[in-house]
Coordinates of C-alpha atoms in Angstrom, one line a residue:
X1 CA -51.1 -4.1 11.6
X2 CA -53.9 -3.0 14.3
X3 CA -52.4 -6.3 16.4
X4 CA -48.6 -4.7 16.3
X5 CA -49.6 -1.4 17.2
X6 CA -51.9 -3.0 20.6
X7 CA -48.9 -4.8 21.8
X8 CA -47.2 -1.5 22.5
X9 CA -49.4 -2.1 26.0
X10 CA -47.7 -4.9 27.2
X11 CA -44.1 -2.9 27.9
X12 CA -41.8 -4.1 30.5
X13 CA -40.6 -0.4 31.6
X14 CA -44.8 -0.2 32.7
X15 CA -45.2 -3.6 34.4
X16 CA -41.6 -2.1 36.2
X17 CA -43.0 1.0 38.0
X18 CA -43.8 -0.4 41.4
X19 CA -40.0 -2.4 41.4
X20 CA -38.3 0.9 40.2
X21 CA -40.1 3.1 43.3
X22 CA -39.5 0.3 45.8
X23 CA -35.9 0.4 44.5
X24 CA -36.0 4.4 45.2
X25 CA -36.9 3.6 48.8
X26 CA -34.8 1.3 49.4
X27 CA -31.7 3.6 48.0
X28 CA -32.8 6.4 49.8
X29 CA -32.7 4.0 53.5
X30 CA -29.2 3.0 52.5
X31 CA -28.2 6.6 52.2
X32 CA -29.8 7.8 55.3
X33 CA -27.8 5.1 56.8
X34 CA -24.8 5.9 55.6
X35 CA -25.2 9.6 55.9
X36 CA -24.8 10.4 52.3
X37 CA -25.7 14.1 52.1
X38 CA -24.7 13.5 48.3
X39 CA -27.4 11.2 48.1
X40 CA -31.1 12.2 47.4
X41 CA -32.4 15.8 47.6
X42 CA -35.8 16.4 48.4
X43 CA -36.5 19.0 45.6
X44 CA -34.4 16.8 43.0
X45 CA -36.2 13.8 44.1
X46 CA -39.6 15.9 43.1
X47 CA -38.0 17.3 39.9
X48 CA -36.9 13.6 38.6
X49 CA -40.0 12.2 39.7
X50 CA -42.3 14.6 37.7
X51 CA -40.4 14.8 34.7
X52 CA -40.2 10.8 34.4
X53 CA -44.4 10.8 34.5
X54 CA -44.2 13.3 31.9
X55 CA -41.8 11.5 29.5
X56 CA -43.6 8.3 30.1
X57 CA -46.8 10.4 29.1
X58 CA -45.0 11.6 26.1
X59 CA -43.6 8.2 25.1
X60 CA -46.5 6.3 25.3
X61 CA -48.1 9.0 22.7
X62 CA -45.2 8.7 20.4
X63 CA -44.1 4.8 20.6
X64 CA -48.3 4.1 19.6
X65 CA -47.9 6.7 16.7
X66 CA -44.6 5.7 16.1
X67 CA -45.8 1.9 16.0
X68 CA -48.3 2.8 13.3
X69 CA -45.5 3.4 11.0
X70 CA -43.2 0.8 11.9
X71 CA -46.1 -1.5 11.3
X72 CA -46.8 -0.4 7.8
X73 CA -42.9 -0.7 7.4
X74 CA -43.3 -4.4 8.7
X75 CA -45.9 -5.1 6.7
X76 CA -45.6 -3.7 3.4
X77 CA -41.7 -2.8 2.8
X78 CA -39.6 -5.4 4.8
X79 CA -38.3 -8.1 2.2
X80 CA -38.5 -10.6 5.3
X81 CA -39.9 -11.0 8.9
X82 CA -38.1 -12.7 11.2
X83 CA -39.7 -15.2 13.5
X84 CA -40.2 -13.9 17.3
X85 CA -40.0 -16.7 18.4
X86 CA -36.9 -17.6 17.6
X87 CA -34.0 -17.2 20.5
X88 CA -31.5 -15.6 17.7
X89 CA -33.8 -12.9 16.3
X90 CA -33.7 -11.8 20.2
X91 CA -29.6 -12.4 20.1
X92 CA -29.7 -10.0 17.0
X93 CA -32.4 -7.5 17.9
X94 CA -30.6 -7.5 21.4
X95 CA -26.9 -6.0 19.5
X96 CA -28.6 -4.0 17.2
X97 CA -30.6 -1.8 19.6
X98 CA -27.6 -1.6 22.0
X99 CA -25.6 -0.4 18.7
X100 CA -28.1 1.7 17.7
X101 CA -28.9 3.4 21.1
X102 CA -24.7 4.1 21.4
X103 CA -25.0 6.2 18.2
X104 CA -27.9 7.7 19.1
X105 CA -26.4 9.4 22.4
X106 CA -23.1 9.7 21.2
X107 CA -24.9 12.3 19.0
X108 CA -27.1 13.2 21.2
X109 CA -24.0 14.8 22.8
X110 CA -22.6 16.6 19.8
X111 CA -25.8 18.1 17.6
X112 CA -27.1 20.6 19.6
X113 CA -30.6 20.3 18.6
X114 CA -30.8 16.5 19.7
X115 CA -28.6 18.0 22.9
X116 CA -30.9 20.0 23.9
X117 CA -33.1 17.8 24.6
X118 CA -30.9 14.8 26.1
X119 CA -29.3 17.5 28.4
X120 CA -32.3 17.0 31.0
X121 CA -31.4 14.0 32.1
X122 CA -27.3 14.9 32.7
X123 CA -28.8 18.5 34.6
X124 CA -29.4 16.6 38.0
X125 CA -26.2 17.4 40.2
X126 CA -26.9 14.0 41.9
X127 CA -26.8 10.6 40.8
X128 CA -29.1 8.0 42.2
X129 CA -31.8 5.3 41.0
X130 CA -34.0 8.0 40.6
X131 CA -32.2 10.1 38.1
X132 CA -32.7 7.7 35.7
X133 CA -36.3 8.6 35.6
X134 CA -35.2 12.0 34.3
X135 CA -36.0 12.3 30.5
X136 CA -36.5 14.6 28.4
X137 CA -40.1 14.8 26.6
X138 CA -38.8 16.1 23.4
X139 CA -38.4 12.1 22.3
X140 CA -38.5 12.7 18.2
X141 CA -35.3 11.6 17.3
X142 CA -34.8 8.2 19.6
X143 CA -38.4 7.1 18.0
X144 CA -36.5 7.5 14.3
X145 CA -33.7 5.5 15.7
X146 CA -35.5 2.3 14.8
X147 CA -37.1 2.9 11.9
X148 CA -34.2 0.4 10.5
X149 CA -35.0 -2.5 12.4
X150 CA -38.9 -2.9 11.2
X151 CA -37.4 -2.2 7.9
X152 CA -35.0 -5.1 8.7
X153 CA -38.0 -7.9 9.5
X154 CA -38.0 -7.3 13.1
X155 CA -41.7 -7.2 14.5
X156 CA -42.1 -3.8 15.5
X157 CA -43.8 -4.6 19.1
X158 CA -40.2 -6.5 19.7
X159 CA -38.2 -3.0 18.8
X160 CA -39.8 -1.2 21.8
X161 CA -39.9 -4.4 24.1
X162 CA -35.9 -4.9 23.6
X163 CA -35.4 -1.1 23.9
X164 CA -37.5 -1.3 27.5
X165 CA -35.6 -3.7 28.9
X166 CA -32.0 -1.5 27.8
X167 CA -34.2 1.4 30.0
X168 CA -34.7 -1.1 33.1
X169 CA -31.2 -2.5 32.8
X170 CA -30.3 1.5 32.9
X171 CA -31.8 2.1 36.1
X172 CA -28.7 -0.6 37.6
X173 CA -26.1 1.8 36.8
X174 CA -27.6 5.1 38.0
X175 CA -26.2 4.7 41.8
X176 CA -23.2 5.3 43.9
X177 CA -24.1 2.4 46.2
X178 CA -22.3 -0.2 43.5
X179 CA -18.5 0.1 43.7
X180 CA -16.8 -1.7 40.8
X181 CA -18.0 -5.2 40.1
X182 CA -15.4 -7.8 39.6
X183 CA -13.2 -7.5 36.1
X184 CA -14.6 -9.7 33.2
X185 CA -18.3 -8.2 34.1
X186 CA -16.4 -4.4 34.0
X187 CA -14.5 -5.1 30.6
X188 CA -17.8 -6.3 28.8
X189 CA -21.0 -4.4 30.4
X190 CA -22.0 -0.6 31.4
X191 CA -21.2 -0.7 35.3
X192 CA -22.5 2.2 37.8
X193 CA -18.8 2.6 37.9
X194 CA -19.1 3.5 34.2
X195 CA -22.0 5.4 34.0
X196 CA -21.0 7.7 37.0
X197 CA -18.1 8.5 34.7
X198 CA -20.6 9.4 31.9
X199 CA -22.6 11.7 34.4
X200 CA -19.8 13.5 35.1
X201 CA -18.7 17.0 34.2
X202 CA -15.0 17.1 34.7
X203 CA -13.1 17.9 31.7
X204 CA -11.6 13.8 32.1
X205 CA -15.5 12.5 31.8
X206 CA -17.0 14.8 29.4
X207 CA -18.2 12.8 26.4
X208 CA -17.5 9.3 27.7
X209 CA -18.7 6.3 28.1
X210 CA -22.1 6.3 25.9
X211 CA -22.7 2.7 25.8
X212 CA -26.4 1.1 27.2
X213 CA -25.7 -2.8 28.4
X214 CA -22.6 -3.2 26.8
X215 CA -19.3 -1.1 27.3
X216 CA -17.6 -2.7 24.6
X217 CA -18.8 -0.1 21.7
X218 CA -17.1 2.8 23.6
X219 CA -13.8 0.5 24.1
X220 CA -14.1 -0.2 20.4
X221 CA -14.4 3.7 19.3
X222 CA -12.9 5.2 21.4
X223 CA -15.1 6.8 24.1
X224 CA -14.1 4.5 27.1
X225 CA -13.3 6.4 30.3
X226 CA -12.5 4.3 33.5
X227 CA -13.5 6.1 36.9
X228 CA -10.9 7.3 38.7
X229 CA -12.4 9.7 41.7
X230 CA -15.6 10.9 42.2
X231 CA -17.6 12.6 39.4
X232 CA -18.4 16.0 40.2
X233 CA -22.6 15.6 38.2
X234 CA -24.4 17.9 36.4
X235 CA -23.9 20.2 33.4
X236 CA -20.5 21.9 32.9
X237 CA -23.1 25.2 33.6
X238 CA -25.6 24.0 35.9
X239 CA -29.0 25.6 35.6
X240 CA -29.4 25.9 39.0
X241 CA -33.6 25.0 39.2
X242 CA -35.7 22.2 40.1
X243 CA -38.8 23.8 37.7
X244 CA -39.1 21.0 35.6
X245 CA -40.5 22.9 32.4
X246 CA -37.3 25.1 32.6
X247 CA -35.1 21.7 33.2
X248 CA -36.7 20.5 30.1
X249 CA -36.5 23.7 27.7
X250 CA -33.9 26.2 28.9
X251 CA -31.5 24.7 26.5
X252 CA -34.0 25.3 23.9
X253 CA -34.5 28.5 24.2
X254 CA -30.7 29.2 24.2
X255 CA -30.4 28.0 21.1
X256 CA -33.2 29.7 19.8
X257 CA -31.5 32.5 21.2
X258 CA -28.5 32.0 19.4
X259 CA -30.0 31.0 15.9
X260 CA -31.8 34.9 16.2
X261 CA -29.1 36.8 16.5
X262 CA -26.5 34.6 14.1
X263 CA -25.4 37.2 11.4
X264 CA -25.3 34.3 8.8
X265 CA -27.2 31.7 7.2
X266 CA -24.0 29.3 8.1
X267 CA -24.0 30.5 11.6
X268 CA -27.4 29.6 12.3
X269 CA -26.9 26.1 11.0
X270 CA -23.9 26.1 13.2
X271 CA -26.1 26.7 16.6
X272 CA -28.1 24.2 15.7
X273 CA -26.3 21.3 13.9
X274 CA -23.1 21.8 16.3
X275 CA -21.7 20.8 19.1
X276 CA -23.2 22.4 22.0
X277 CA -20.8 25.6 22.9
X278 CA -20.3 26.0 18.7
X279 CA -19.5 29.5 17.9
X280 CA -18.3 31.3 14.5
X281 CA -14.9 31.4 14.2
X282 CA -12.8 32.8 11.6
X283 CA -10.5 31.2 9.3
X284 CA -7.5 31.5 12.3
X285 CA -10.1 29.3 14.4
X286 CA -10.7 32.6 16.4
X287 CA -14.1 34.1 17.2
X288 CA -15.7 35.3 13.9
X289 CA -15.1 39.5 13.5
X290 CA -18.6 41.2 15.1
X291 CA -19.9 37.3 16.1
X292 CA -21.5 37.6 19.1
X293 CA -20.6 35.8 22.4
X294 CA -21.9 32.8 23.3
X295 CA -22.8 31.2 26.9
X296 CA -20.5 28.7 28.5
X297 CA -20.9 25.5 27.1
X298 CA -23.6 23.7 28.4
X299 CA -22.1 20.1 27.9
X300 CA -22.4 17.2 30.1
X301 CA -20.3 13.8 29.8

């Protein structure tokens, strides 16, 4: 067990770090060249930059812990294990994390608690390599995500390896630089095409496109949004600060905010378990009699 919970030192996303900041210098030369004042911000650059050490600080904290526990799942409670080295347990493990991580921020987008935390990385009002270092450190509910898959046989060490290499594959799509790619690789895989769609705030790209590697999930539920101008990034209310403690818990404490002044036990379920921008509403679907007002939505796409 002590061996499964050591390999959580051999991740790919760690080995990646001097690739992902050469990849950030080299974005940032093509944008001075093209005179992209859309392109990087000094301050945002900061802001992205900081939070993604602090995530990884955070993650490496919680993926050990959460190791332990997938390990004793392995170990103890899993009816088989399937081999690692075999080429279709990686096949398998491949879909089922890419399944798994659609639901997971397809939610992420409509619980307000999970929200809350996942709006960090949609509250940059840019889009470059280096947003996609922008990630929230409240990271309890993506480490529950694959409790299944340990449960299932798979090798616990393997569950964060595939799910590093869905995170590198990420940082692909988080640019402007890519126009669309030719058709069958658009019908089948997450494009930066695709992904600037899912960045955006416009009422056409809110709640679209959730999909990791492969944009066949949101064809197949109905989430799929092609791009058809320019995003306009950022929350539908942006937060207007590059502090990146109130980038990571302003949503937080809106919702906290919310749940103390709900009149009703129902209502304070509602702030939390609903859809960021829920609000009491009577039987007429009007605002609730003496409810209190809510903010804007703070929803991203």
């Amino acid at each position: 067990m002590m061996d499964q919970v050591l390999d959580r030192l051999h991740d790919p996303a760690v080995y990646a770090l001097p690739a992902i900041a050469l990849l950030i210098v080299v974005e940032m030369i093509a944008t001075y060249v093209d005179d992209d004042t859309k392109g990087y911000d000094r301050r945002d650059l900061r802001a992205n930059v900081l939070t993604g050490i602090g995530a990884l600080v955070v993650s490496t904290l919680m993926r050990t812990a959460a190791l332990a526990i997938y390990a004793v799942a392995y170990v103890y409670i899993a009816p088989w294990h399937l081999d690692p080295g075999a080429w279709y347990t990686w096949v398998l493990l491949f879909f089922a994390v890419d399944i798994l991580l659609y639901w997971y921020h397809r939610m992420a987008h409509r619980v307000r608690l999970m929200w809350a935390g996942h709006q960090v990385h949609h509250s940059s009002e840019y889009l470059n390599i280096s947003v996609a270092l922008r990630r929230k450190w409240a990271q309890w509910f993506e480490k529950i995500i694959w409790l299944p898959l340990p449960l299932l046989g798979v090798p616990p060490w393997m569950v964060f390896t595939m799910h590093s290499l869905h995170l590198l594959y990420g940082l692909f799509v988080h640019t402007e630089k890519i126009d669309k790619l030719p058709r069958p690789i658009e019908y089948f895989f997450v494009t930066p095409s695709h992904h600037r769609v899912h960045h955006g705030s416009d009422p056409e790209y809110l709640d679209k496109n959730y999909a990791s590697t492969m944009i066949i999930w949101d064809r197949m539920f109905g989430t799929f949004q092609p791009e058809i101008r320019r995003p306009t990034y950022g929350l539908t209310t942006q937060i207007n600060t590059h502090s990146i403690w109130r980038i990571q818990v302003h949503e937080f404490a809106a919702m906290i905010r919310d749940v103390r002044r709900a009149r009703t036990f129902r209502h304070r379920l509602g702030y939390i378990f609903g859809p960021p921008g829920w609000q009491p509403t009577d039987l007429d679907g009007a605002p609730a009699e003496g409810s209190l007002p809510t903010p804007a939505p703070v929803v991203a796409s």
